[in-house]
Tab-separated table of C-alpha atoms and ligand atoms in Angstrom:
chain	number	residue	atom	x	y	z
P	1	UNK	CA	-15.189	-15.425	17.945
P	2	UNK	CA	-15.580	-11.401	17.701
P	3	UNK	CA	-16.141	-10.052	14.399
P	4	UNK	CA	-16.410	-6.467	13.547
P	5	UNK	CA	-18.665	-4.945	11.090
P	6	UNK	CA	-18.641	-1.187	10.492
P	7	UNK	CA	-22.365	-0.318	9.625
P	8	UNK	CA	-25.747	-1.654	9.183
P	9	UNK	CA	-25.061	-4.950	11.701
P	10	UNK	CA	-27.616	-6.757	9.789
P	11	UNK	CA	-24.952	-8.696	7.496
P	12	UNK	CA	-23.127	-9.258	10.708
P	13	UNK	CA	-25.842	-10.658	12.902
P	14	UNK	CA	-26.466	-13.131	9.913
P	15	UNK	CA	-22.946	-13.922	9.994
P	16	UNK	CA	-22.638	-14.530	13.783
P	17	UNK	CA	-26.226	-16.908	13.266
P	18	UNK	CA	-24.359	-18.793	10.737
P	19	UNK	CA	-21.492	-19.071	13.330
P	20	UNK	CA	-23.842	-20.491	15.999
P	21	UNK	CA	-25.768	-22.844	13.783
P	22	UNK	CA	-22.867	-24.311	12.916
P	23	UNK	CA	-22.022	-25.022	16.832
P	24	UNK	CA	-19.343	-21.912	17.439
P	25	UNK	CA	-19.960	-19.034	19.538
P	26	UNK	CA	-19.856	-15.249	18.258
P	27	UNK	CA	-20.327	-11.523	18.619
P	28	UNK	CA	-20.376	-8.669	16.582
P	29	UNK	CA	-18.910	-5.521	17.417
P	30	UNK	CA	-18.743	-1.945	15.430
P	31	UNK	CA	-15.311	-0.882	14.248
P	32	UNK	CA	-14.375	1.326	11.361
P	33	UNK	CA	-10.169	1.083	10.884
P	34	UNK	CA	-10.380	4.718	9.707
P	35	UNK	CA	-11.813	5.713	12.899
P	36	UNK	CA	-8.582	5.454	14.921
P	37	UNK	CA	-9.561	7.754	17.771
P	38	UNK	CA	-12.643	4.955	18.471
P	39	UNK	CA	-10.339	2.298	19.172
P	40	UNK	CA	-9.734	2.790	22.900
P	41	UNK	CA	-13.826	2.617	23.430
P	42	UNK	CA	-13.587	-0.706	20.921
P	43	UNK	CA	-11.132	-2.014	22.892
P	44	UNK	CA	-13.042	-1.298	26.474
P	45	UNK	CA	-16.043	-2.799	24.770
P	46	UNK	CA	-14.573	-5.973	23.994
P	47	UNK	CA	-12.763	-6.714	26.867
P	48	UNK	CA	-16.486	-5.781	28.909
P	49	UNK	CA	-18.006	-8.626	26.331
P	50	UNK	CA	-15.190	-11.243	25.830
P	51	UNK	CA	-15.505	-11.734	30.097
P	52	UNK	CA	-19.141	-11.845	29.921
P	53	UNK	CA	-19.445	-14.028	26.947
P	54	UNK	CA	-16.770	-16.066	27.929
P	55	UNK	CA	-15.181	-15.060	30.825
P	56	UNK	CA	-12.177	-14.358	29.229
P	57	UNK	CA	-9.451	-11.263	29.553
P	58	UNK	CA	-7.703	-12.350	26.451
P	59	UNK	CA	-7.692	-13.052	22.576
P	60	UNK	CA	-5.972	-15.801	20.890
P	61	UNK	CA	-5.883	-14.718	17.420
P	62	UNK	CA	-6.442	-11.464	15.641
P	63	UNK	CA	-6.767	-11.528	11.939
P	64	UNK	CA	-6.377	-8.246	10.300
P	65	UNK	CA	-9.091	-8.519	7.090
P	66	UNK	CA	-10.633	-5.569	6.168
P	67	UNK	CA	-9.069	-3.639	3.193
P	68	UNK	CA	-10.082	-1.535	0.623
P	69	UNK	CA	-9.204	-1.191	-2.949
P	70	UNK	CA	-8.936	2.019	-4.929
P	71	UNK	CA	-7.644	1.481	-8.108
P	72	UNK	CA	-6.406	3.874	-11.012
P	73	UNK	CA	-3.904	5.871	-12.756
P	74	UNK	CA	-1.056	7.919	-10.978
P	75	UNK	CA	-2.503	11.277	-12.671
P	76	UNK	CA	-5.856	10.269	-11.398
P	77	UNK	CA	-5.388	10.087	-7.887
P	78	UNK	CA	-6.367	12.198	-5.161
P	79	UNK	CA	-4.840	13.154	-1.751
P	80	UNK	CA	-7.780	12.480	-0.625
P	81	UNK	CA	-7.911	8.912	-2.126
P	82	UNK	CA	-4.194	8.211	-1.038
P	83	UNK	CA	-5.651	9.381	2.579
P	84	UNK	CA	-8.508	7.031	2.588
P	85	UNK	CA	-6.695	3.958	1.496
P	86	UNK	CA	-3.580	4.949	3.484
P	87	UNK	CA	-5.813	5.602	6.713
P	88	UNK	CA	-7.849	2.322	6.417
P	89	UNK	CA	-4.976	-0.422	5.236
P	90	UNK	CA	-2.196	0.770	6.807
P	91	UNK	CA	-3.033	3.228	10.260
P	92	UNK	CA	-5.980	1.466	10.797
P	93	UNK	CA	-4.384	-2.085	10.716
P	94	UNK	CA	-1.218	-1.026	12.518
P	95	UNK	CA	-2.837	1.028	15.419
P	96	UNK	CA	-5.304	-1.995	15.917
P	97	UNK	CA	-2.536	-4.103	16.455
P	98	UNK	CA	-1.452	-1.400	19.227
P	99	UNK	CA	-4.370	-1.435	20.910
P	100	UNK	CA	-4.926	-5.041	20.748
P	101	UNK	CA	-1.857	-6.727	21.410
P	102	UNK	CA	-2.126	-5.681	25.556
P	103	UNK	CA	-4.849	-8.288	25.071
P	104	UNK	CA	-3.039	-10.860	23.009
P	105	UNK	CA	-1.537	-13.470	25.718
P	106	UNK	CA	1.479	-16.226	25.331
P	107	UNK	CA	0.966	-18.142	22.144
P	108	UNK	CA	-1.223	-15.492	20.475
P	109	UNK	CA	-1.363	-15.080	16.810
P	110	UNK	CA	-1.623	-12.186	14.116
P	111	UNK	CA	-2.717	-12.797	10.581
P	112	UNK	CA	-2.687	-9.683	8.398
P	113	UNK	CA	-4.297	-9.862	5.069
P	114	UNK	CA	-2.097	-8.522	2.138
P	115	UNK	CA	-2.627	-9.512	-1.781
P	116	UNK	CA	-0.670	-10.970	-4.436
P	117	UNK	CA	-0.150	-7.459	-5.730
P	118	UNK	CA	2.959	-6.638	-3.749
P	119	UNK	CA	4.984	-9.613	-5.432
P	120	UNK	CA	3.416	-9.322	-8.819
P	121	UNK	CA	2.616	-5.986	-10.473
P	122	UNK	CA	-0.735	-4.696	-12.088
P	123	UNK	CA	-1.872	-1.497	-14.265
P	124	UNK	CA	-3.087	0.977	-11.907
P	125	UNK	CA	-3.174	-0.685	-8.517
P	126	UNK	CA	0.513	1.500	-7.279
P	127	UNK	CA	-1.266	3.233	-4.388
P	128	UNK	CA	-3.360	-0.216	-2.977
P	129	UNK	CA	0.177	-2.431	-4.051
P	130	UNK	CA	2.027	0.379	-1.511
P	131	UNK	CA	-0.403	0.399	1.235
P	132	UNK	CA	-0.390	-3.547	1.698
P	133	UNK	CA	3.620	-3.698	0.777
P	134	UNK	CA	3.640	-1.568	4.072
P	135	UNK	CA	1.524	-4.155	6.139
P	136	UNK	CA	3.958	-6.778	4.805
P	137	UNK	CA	6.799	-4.570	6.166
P	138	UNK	CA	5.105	-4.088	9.561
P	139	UNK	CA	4.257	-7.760	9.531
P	140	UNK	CA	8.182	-8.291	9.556
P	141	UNK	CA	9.542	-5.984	12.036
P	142	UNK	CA	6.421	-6.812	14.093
P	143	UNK	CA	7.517	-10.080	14.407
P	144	UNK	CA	10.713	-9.177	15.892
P	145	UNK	CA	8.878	-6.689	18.738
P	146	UNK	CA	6.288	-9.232	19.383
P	147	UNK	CA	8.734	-12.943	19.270
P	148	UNK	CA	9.786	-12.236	22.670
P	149	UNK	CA	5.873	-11.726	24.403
P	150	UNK	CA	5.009	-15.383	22.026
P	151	UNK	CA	3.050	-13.782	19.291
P	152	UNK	CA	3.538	-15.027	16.139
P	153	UNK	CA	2.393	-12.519	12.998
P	154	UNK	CA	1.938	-13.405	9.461
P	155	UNK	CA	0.755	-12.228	6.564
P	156	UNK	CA	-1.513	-13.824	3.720
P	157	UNK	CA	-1.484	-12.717	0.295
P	158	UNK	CA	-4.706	-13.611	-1.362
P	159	UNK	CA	-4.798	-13.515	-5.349
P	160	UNK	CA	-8.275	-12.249	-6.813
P	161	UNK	CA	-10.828	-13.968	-4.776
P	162	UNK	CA	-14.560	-13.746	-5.845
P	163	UNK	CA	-16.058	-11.219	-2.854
P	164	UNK	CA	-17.601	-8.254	-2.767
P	165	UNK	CA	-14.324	-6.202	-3.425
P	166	UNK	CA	-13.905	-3.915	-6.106
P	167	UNK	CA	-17.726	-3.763	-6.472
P	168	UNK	CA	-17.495	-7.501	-6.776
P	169	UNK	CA	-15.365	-7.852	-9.933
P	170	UNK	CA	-13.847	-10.886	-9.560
P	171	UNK	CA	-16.751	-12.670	-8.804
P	172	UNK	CA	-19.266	-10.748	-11.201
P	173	UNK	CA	-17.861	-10.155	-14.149
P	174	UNK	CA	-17.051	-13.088	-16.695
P	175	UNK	CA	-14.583	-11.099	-18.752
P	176	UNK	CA	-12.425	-10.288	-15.824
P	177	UNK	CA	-12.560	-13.221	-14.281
P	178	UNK	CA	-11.835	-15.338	-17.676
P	179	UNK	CA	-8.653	-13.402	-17.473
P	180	UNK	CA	-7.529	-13.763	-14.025
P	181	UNK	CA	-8.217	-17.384	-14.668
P	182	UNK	CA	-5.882	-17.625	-17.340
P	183	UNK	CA	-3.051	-15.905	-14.938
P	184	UNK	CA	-3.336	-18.793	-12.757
P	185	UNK	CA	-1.724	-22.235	-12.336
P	186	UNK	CA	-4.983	-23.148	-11.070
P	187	UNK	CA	-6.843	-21.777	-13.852
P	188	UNK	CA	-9.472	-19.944	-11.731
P	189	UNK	CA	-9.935	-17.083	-9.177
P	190	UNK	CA	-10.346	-18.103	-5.674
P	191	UNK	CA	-12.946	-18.621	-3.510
P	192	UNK	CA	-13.418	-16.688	0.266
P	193	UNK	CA	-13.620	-20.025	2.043
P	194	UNK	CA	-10.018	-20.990	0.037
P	195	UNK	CA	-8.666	-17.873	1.614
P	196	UNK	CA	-10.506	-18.508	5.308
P	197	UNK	CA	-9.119	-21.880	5.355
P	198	UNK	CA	-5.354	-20.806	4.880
P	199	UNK	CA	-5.951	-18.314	7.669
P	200	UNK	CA	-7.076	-21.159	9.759
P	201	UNK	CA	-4.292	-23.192	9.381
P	202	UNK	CA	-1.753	-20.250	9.717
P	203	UNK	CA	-3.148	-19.962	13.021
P	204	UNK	CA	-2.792	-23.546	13.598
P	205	UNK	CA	-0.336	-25.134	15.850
P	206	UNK	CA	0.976	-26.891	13.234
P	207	UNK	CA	2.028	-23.544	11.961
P	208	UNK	CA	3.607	-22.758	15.370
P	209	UNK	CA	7.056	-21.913	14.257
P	210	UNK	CA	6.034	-19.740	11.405
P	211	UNK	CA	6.078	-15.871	12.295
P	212	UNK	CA	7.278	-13.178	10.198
P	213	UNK	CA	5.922	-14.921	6.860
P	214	UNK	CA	4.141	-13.976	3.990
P	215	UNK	CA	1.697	-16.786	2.438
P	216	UNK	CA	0.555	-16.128	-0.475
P	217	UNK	CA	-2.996	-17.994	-1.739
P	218	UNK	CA	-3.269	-17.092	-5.347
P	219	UNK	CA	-3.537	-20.893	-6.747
P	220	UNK	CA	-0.486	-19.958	-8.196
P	221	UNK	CA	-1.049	-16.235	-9.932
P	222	UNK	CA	1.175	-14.654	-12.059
P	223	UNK	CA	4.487	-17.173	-11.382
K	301	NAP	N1	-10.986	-10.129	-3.175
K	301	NAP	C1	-9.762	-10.072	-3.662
K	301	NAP	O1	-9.530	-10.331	-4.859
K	301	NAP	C2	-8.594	-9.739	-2.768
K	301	NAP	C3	-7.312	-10.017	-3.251
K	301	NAP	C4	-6.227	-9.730	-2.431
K	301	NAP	C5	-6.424	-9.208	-1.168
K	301	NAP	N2	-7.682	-8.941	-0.733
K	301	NAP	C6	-7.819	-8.382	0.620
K	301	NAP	O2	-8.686	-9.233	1.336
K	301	NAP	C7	-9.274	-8.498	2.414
K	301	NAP	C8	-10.759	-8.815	2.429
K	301	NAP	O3	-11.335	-8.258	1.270
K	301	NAP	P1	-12.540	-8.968	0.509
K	301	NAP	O4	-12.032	-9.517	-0.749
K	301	NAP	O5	-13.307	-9.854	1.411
K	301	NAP	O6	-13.370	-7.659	0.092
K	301	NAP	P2	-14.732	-7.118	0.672
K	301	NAP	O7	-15.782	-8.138	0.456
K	301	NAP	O8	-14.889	-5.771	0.058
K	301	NAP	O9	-14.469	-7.016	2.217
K	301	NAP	C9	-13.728	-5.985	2.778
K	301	NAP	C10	-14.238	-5.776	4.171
K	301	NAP	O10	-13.479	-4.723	4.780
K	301	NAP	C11	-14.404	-3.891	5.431
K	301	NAP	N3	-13.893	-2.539	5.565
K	301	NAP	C12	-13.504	-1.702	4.579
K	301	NAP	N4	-13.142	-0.523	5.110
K	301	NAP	C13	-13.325	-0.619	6.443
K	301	NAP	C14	-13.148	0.256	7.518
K	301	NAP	N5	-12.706	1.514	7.357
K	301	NAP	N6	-13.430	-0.173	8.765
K	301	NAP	C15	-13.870	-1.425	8.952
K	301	NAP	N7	-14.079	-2.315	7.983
K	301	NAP	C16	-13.817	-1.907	6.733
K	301	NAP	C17	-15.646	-3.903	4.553
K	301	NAP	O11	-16.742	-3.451	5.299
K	301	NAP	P3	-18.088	-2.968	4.562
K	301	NAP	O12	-18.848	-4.225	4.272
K	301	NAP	O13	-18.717	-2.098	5.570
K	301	NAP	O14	-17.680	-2.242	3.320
K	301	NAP	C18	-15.720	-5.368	4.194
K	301	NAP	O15	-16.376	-6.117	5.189
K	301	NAP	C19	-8.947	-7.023	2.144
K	301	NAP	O16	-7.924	-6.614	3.022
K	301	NAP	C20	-8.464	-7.014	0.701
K	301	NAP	O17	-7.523	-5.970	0.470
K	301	NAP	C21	-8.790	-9.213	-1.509
């Protein structure tokens, strides 16, 4: 497994440790989405580490995670702020997938990660609701470009899930999270592992005659 980090790799080297303890395999490689212009180096990097780690000149899965949120007002919002969430969910996730899919063989899969936001509506989320709307679009028409090469691409719609996002909201602050809860069939927020383990099975062969989809993993939010 490759993961990406964009920063200090400390959190990342602790995450690829965690991978090996548990009897995987894993690097960690720098990529910032808004960075397009770096991806033909990021792309030249892996495929110099995925054949020496592995000997491999392909990658079976690509799941399309980081995201930001910027939430607020329509009067509040900045060009700049429609830029940076524009630039990171949407160009950076869709001219990944350009540069990656040469590498993505027969069988491959794509997993983009949306949010329960573009089927149920919010105060103040319009610009974040857009950008991952527009993933869930390229999701679909990618499916149709892609079908013929065998590369099935999905998205997953996570409901609020207690991470670091949004300064860690959902997971930090009792009020908010009392009333997500309440939004839910469930009757909680989610957990990141909940969310992993739907992207694992998407990418399951079980799963193998599901493309074009959107999951969502909300424990029911908002129905
Ligand atoms: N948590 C929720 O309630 C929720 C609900 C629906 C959908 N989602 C979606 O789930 C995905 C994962 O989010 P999360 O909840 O795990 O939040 P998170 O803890 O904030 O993780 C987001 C990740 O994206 C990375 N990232 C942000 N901008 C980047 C960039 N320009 N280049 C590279 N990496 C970048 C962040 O890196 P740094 O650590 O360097 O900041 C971080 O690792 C996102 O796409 C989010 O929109 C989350």
């Amino acid at each position: 497994m490759v993961l990406t980090h964009r920063g200090g790799s400390d959190e990342a080297d602790r995450v690829v440790a965690a991978i090996q303890d548990a009897g995987g395999d894993a690097l960690a490689l720098r990529l910032d989405l808004a960075e397009v212009e770096s991806f033909p180096a990021f792309v030249t990097a892996l495929r110099q580490q995925i054949d020496m780690r592995w000997n491999a000149t392909t990658i079976d899965v690509l799941v399309n995670n980081a995201g930001i949120g910027l939430f607020g007002r329509l009067e509040d919002a900045t060009v700049a702020d429609f830029d940076t969430l524009i630039g990171t969910n949407l160009r950076g996730t869709f001219f990944l997938i350009q540069a990656l899919v040469p590498l993505i063989g027969q069988g491959g899969r794509i997993i983009n990660v949306s949010t329960s936001l573009t089927r149920h509506v919010s105060p103040a989320t319009s610009l974040y609701a857009a950008s991952k709307t527009a993933v869930e679009a390229l999701t679909r028409s990618l499916a149709v470009e892609l079908g013929p090469r065998g590369i099935r691409i999905n998205s997953i719609a996570p409901g609020p899930t207690a991470t670091d996002f949004n300064g860690g909201a959902m997971r930090d602050d009792p009020e908010l999270r009392s009333t997500l809860a309440a939004h839910t069939a469930l009757g909680r927020v989610g957990q990141p592992d909940e969310i992993a383990d739907a992207i694992t099975a998407l990418a399951s062969v079980g799963m193998r005659w599901v493309t074009a989809e959107r999951i969502e993993v909300s424990g029911g939010s908002l129905l």
